[in-house]
Each structure stands twice: as structure tokens, then as C-alpha cells.
């Protein structure tokens, strides 16, 4: 992995994620150069400096975007707003839950993303999925194929610390769209806007919110209801397989980073084994799951695993994992794959250092993993369509 800040894994992961989600090396370097000393103080200490530096870059791009928009250069403005969304969203991800800047920064991320959609990515719309008396926020990318009729769709779900704006910046929705597949980028409970602005915390029984998403999609006339799949990255490697195991309307599942036993990983992290994804880690984890005591939370987290769960997956199932994932052991990828005995098409794809994408969810070469996943999804959906016609 490209390590801009030697010895600071968490900050390096943010930089690499940014660069592999449409960020430009010159812009990222100009933002990061002034905070090298802060990075050396550890992953937690310098996060206010990180926010200030990356907000300054965001402000510069927004100024350029506004000038371009006034001049009628909408494509240029859209590109600038899109990159600004990427930069500010990554900076917001680093903040502690208790930081007073967190919510205002995220609200600005939402505004920038909408400007990018309005000017550049007009096939992406904001939607709300009915869920237990409220709604779940999401972005829906309507593939060009929907112009001719209903198209298959992927429900893309977050991990522990991502948001639907990270999904947008990743461009995975565009890879799917190019293959005739729409994408619902979902902030499920415990993630993104659902957590930050609505206070909806994560739950073990992910099939509940996944079922709500399927209900929403089945009601759309541009969706092929027989070809709705789910893809989850990072902790989504638990969320998505759990959902597919018990929500039987899902037609396929991808664990983009196996998270077979997340509870066991937490016990390792208490012992400082392995790397952690974000600064202020335990504060973040308790916020996500709606707990206020670490000791009782660790006991609760023991229930976040897929033993006895993936056996219930009866649809095609892909496990994609980096050989050098420093957060989630590679053995978990093998465990999820081996236990999915009732999947008619179970596959394991391990990314090696030689090809790249070997770190956590392939953030060191994210576009490579994105295309591998998109190709697999397209092949499975094509096969399902052929079978339904025969």
C-alpha cells in the first residue's frame, strides 16, 4: 500500500481510499503535506489538523466549481464537486463521534454530492426506503438499460465507517451501470446518514433492513425484481451474507472483504492485534452499535459472526478478500467460503500483492476489485436471466 504517512496505517488507508476513488495525487499531496508532523503523533491526535487541511482543499475546489458553473461549464463544475465530495467525506470519516464538526461537515458532504449529481451524474437520485416508521437514505443509480425496461439491481451496503458518499466516489455504481445493472447505495442502520443524522444504530439481524430495501426496489417499475443482489464491503462482509442467508428474495451475494467473525476481531483489537480502520476506534464502534459500555459491548459483539449463518445462503455467493488484509484475517474468507455449502455457485477470490488490491477491501487498488466484482455480478445476473427463459 502507498504509505504517505509512514507508520500511520489509518491515515494512509484514508489517503489510498481517496486516490483510488477519483482523488488526484497533486490535490491530495497539497492537502497532506502540511500535516505530516501531525500524522506522526498517532492516528487520533491529529484528526482536527486532517479536517482543516482537507477542508481547505475542498474550499478551493468548491470555489473553482462555482466559477465554472457561472461560466456555463457544467461538466467541469460537476467534476470539481464530485472530487470535493470525496475529499470532505474522507476527512469527516476520521473525526470522533464527539467532535462538534462531525455533523456540520457531513451535512456539507450531502450538499456537495447533490451538486455533483445535478451537474454531472444525473442518473443518480436521492431516495428514501420506508423502514420501521422512518426511512433509510440512499442513492439510486438507474443504469442506462432502464431506458428500455426493468434492469437488475445491486444493493450496495456500507461497512463500519463508510457512507453512501464513499460508494458514490468509488465509482462502483458506474461499473455496474456499464454492465446494465442499477445500484442502490444504501446507508443502512449504523452507517452514513442513517447514523449521523437519524440516530439509527446497527443491528445483528441485517435481513430486516435488507428486506425493506427489497420491498422498495420491487415497487419500482425500472427494477427486475427477480434479479436483486446485495454486495457489502468491509463490515458489509458480515451484513450482506447475513441478509442473503435469511432474505430469500435476494438473488446473489458478495462479501467484499470477508468479515466472518467480527466479534472475535474486536477481542483481538482489545489486545492491539491487527490494524483498526478509523481513529477514535472504540468511541466510533460504540456509537455505531448504540452501546455506551465497552465491556458489555464486547460480550454483545460475540454475536456478530456468520458461523451457522452462511449455510443458509442458497444463491450464488462470492467472497473477495485481500491476501494482506491487516484488519480482517484471510482465514475468515476461507471460512465463509467453506461454510456456504448450500450456495449453488460459491467462489473465493483472493487478491495478491503481485496484482494489487491485497489490503483491506482492496483499497490499495480499489478499481481492480470493483471490476472483478462487477464482472462476477454481471455473469450471475446473465445466467439467471438465461435460466428464467429456458
XYZ file of C-alpha atoms in Angstrom:
390
model
C 0.000 0.000 0.000
C 1.176 3.520 -0.790
C 2.024 4.935 2.647
C 2.133 8.718 2.560
C 2.413 8.931 6.358
C 4.993 6.331 7.481
C 3.725 4.316 10.420
C 0.172 5.700 10.442
C -1.929 2.933 8.904
C -5.301 4.610 9.480
C -4.341 7.875 7.767
C -2.606 6.001 4.950
C -5.755 3.976 4.358
C -7.728 7.208 4.030
C -5.241 8.625 1.534
C -5.223 5.463 -0.566
C -9.009 5.207 -0.487
C -9.220 8.805 -1.689
C -6.751 8.329 -4.515
C -8.490 5.163 -5.673
C -11.894 6.862 -5.586
C -11.185 9.635 -8.049
C -8.823 11.789 -6.000
C -5.903 13.448 -7.774
C -2.362 12.959 -6.485
C -1.469 16.653 -6.744
C -4.514 17.760 -4.767
C -4.097 15.056 -2.134
C -0.392 15.853 -1.760
C -1.093 19.559 -1.273
C -3.620 18.725 1.439
C -1.398 16.196 3.197
C 1.994 17.918 3.063
C 1.228 20.391 5.880
C 0.042 17.658 8.264
C 2.943 15.198 8.089
C 4.081 16.202 11.555
C 0.556 15.785 12.934
C 0.374 12.300 11.435
C 3.468 11.306 13.363
C 1.617 11.984 16.635
C -0.661 8.990 16.069
C -3.962 8.202 14.378
C -6.162 10.019 16.935
C -4.262 13.151 17.890
C -4.110 14.939 14.571
C -7.621 14.452 13.208
C -8.562 18.155 13.661
C -5.484 19.024 11.584
C -6.559 16.490 8.973
C -10.005 18.080 8.768
C -8.605 21.618 8.469
C -6.188 20.635 5.695
C -8.719 18.685 3.667
C -11.438 21.286 4.207
C -9.092 23.904 2.768
C -8.694 21.743 -0.334
C -12.452 21.253 -0.503
C -12.999 25.019 -0.261
C -10.578 25.588 -3.126
C -12.372 23.098 -5.362
C -15.787 24.456 -4.475
C -14.626 27.947 -5.416
C -13.419 26.651 -8.767
C -16.671 24.750 -9.259
C -18.767 27.843 -8.590
C -16.763 29.833 -11.128
C -17.108 27.064 -13.704
C -20.831 26.807 -13.087
C -21.311 30.570 -13.524
C -19.441 30.348 -16.822
C -21.745 27.567 -18.004
C -19.061 24.891 -17.784
C -21.279 22.370 -16.059
C -19.148 19.309 -16.766
C -16.099 20.924 -15.166
C -18.172 22.094 -12.206
C -19.623 18.625 -11.727
C -16.180 17.048 -11.713
C -14.953 19.528 -9.121
C -17.970 18.991 -6.858
C -17.503 15.242 -7.185
C -13.861 15.380 -6.060
C -14.750 17.813 -3.284
C -17.321 15.290 -2.040
C -14.644 12.605 -1.987
C -12.137 14.714 -0.053
C -14.506 16.075 2.556
C -16.191 12.716 3.108
C -12.836 11.076 3.817
C -11.927 13.857 6.268
C -15.296 13.530 8.027
C -14.733 9.783 8.395
C -11.662 10.466 10.546
C -13.451 12.553 13.175
C -14.509 11.363 16.601
C -18.228 10.956 17.200
C -17.952 13.648 19.888
C -16.285 16.173 17.568
C -18.572 19.176 17.129
C -17.510 19.417 13.485
C -18.756 15.970 12.551
C -22.413 16.645 11.764
C -21.877 20.054 10.078
C -19.143 18.546 7.922
C -21.339 15.645 6.916
C -24.228 17.954 6.036
C -21.873 19.783 3.701
C -20.846 16.455 2.142
C -24.515 15.821 1.333
C -24.816 19.237 -0.314
C -21.696 18.743 -2.430
C -22.794 15.284 -3.549
C -26.163 16.617 -4.671
C -24.464 19.337 -6.714
C -22.326 16.677 -8.391
C -25.437 14.666 -9.245
C -27.264 17.702 -10.608
C -24.387 18.714 -12.873
C -22.589 15.500 -13.762
C -24.209 12.251 -12.621
C -27.823 12.970 -13.422
C -28.853 9.302 -13.382
C -28.244 9.232 -9.624
C -31.159 10.323 -7.458
C -31.701 10.525 -3.733
C -34.336 8.074 -2.440
C -35.828 7.118 0.927
C -36.617 3.499 1.837
C -39.512 3.007 4.288
C -38.183 1.287 7.414
C -39.819 0.768 10.807
C -41.700 4.055 10.958
C -38.925 6.095 9.388
C -36.806 5.879 6.229
C -33.312 4.820 5.212
C -31.451 7.299 2.990
C -29.928 6.024 -0.241
C -28.820 6.981 -3.721
C -30.267 5.114 -6.685
C -28.196 4.846 -9.843
C -30.509 3.977 -12.737
C -28.469 2.125 -15.352
C -28.962 3.280 -18.961
C -30.505 -0.156 -19.538
C -33.577 1.019 -17.601
C -34.467 3.246 -20.552
C -35.517 0.054 -22.338
C -37.197 -1.665 -19.401
C -36.587 -3.175 -15.955
C -32.953 -3.907 -15.093
C -31.250 -5.927 -12.354
C -30.001 -4.021 -9.324
C -27.377 -4.347 -6.616
C -27.946 -3.170 -3.064
C -24.522 -1.835 -2.041
C -24.068 -1.629 1.731
C -21.515 0.004 3.997
C -19.038 -1.296 6.499
C -18.284 0.093 9.954
C -17.271 3.605 8.985
C -18.293 4.324 5.389
C -21.242 6.188 3.920
C -23.157 6.145 0.657
C -20.989 9.085 -0.455
C -17.958 6.799 -0.287
C -19.876 4.378 -2.524
C -20.551 7.208 -4.946
C -16.898 8.255 -5.026
C -15.759 4.657 -5.536
C -17.456 4.585 -8.943
C -18.683 1.015 -8.430
C -22.179 2.112 -9.411
C -20.757 3.270 -12.769
C -19.105 -0.108 -13.378
C -22.439 -1.778 -12.709
C -24.322 0.694 -14.909
C -21.959 -0.015 -17.806
C -22.961 -3.681 -17.466
C -26.687 -2.933 -17.476
C -27.125 -3.045 -13.695
C -28.612 -0.372 -11.446
C -27.321 0.252 -7.920
C -28.952 1.222 -4.640
C -26.239 2.819 -2.476
C -27.707 2.351 0.977
C -26.953 3.965 4.317
C -28.257 1.095 6.396
C -28.673 1.417 10.199
C -25.339 2.145 11.854
C -23.810 3.855 8.838
C -23.674 7.116 6.959
C -26.613 9.452 7.143
C -28.822 6.894 8.893
C -26.460 7.012 11.878
C -25.219 10.592 11.724
C -28.500 12.434 11.211
C -31.170 9.910 12.211
C -29.531 8.043 15.071
C -30.301 4.609 13.609
C -27.799 2.125 15.008
C -26.559 -1.183 13.622
C -28.289 -4.496 14.246
C -27.258 -8.127 14.015
C -30.349 -9.233 12.073
C -29.483 -7.369 8.892
C -32.156 -9.210 6.922
C -34.692 -6.776 8.409
C -33.359 -3.646 6.720
C -32.342 -5.637 3.650
C -35.946 -6.793 3.340
C -37.086 -3.174 3.485
C -34.709 -2.346 0.639
C -36.045 -5.241 -1.431
C -39.619 -4.090 -0.769
C -38.690 -0.642 -2.059
C -36.997 -1.996 -5.179
C -39.797 -4.430 -6.025
C -42.192 -1.492 -6.157
C -40.160 0.275 -8.864
C -41.085 -0.356 -12.484
C -37.452 0.031 -13.588
C -36.252 -2.919 -11.471
C -36.186 -6.591 -12.439
C -37.491 -7.950 -9.141
C -36.114 -11.432 -9.853
C -32.561 -10.101 -10.073
C -31.847 -8.091 -6.942
C -28.480 -8.803 -5.332
C -26.549 -7.498 -2.345
C -22.893 -6.503 -2.067
C -21.282 -5.413 1.188
C -17.756 -4.167 1.781
C -15.694 -4.334 4.987
C -18.158 -4.997 7.849
C -20.619 -5.335 4.972
C -18.867 -8.677 4.562
C -20.929 -9.678 7.602
C -24.029 -7.568 6.895
C -24.581 -8.787 3.318
C -24.114 -12.556 3.838
C -26.344 -12.436 6.930
C -29.006 -10.635 4.872
C -28.742 -13.087 1.965
C -28.975 -16.053 4.315
C -32.426 -15.069 5.565
C -33.900 -12.658 2.993
C -34.670 -15.170 0.281
C -35.674 -12.643 -2.377
C -32.020 -11.702 -2.855
C -30.610 -13.388 -5.953
C -26.867 -13.175 -5.208
C -24.421 -12.018 -2.559
C -20.864 -10.644 -2.496
C -18.744 -10.309 0.635
C -16.299 -7.591 -0.460
C -13.906 -8.357 2.357
C -14.856 -11.367 4.450
C -15.946 -10.477 7.972
C -16.917 -13.904 9.145
C -16.378 -13.296 12.871
C -16.335 -9.587 13.619
C -16.830 -10.198 17.330
C -13.586 -12.157 17.552
C -11.789 -9.335 15.731
C -12.923 -6.927 18.455
C -11.372 -9.090 21.140
C -8.126 -9.079 19.148
C -8.279 -5.309 18.858
C -8.584 -5.007 22.618
C -5.194 -6.708 22.693
C -3.928 -4.348 19.934
C -3.701 -7.187 17.433
C -4.187 -6.144 13.818
C -4.962 -2.692 12.440
C -8.045 -0.563 13.026
C -9.969 1.272 10.293
C -10.605 4.671 11.912
C -9.225 6.941 14.640
C -11.053 7.117 17.987
C -11.933 3.500 17.325
C -13.845 2.371 20.404
C -15.836 5.598 20.593
C -16.825 5.012 16.983
C -17.756 1.368 17.493
C -19.981 2.081 20.495
C -21.726 4.851 18.525
C -22.375 2.571 15.550
C -23.979 -0.155 17.643
C -25.742 2.093 20.146
C -23.814 0.994 23.233
C -22.210 3.034 25.997
C -20.126 0.462 27.875
C -17.195 -1.293 26.253
C -17.201 -4.344 28.498
C -20.834 -5.224 27.846
C -20.436 -4.324 24.185
C -17.640 -6.863 23.712
C -19.962 -9.562 25.019
C -22.681 -8.361 22.628
C -20.232 -8.302 19.724
C -19.557 -12.005 20.170
C -22.895 -12.464 18.376
C -21.690 -10.707 15.233
C -20.490 -13.728 13.275
C -21.513 -15.968 10.383
C -20.996 -19.419 11.905
C -24.246 -21.265 11.335
C -25.424 -18.449 9.059
C -23.739 -18.776 5.660
C -25.014 -22.352 5.458
C -28.412 -20.745 4.812
C -27.210 -18.901 1.692
C -28.877 -20.610 -1.262
C -27.870 -18.166 -4.010
C -24.554 -17.503 -5.806
C -22.001 -16.212 -3.305
C -18.646 -14.520 -3.967
C -16.067 -13.881 -1.232
C -13.417 -11.337 -2.278
C -10.518 -10.699 0.105
C -7.019 -9.243 0.131
C -4.176 -11.603 0.934
C -2.521 -8.907 3.044
C -5.638 -7.569 4.788
C -4.251 -6.178 8.046
C -7.690 -5.738 9.610
C -9.567 -8.959 8.875
C -7.669 -12.276 8.761
C -7.595 -14.106 5.432
C -8.730 -17.243 7.249
C -12.182 -15.668 7.561
C -12.525 -15.565 3.788
C -11.848 -19.287 3.631
C -14.276 -19.896 6.479
C -17.165 -18.039 4.813
C -16.473 -19.785 1.517
C -16.152 -23.242 3.024
C -19.300 -22.974 5.145
C -21.534 -21.762 2.300
C -22.273 -25.352 1.356
C -25.762 -24.657 0.013
C -24.788 -21.931 -2.402
C -25.114 -23.207 -5.984
C -22.149 -21.085 -7.058
C -19.732 -20.230 -4.275
C -16.456 -18.633 -5.241
C -13.431 -17.292 -3.396
C -11.246 -14.591 -4.944
C -8.057 -13.702 -3.065
C -6.138 -10.663 -4.305
C -2.350 -10.991 -4.130
C 0.422 -8.418 -3.602
C 1.584 -9.018 -7.168
C -1.704 -7.826 -8.666
C -2.573 -5.263 -6.009
C -5.829 -4.895 -4.067
C -4.257 -7.003 -1.347
C -5.095 -4.672 1.561
C -8.443 -4.294 3.314
C -11.276 -4.473 0.714
C -8.604 -3.808 -1.905
C -8.325 -0.116 -1.077
C -4.770 -0.148 -2.434
C -6.229 -0.965 -5.891
C -9.939 -0.384 -5.469
C -10.857 -0.095 -9.174
C -9.453 -3.594 -9.753
C -11.693 -5.173 -7.116
C -14.617 -3.101 -8.360
C -14.340 -4.513 -11.884
C -13.837 -8.089 -10.665
C -16.975 -7.833 -8.523
C -18.958 -6.112 -11.285
C -17.970 -8.781 -13.827
C -18.990 -11.581 -11.463
C -22.314 -9.914 -10.703
C -22.990 -9.363 -14.409
C -22.198 -13.005 -15.199
C -24.504 -14.288 -12.462
C -27.373 -11.994 -13.464
C -26.952 -13.046 -17.111
C -27.053 -16.691 -16.091
C -30.181 -16.112 -14.018
C -31.886 -14.454 -16.973
C -30.968 -17.332 -19.289
C -32.316 -19.862 -16.795
C -35.573 -17.973 -16.377
C -36.136 -18.003 -20.142
C -35.309 -21.690 -20.649
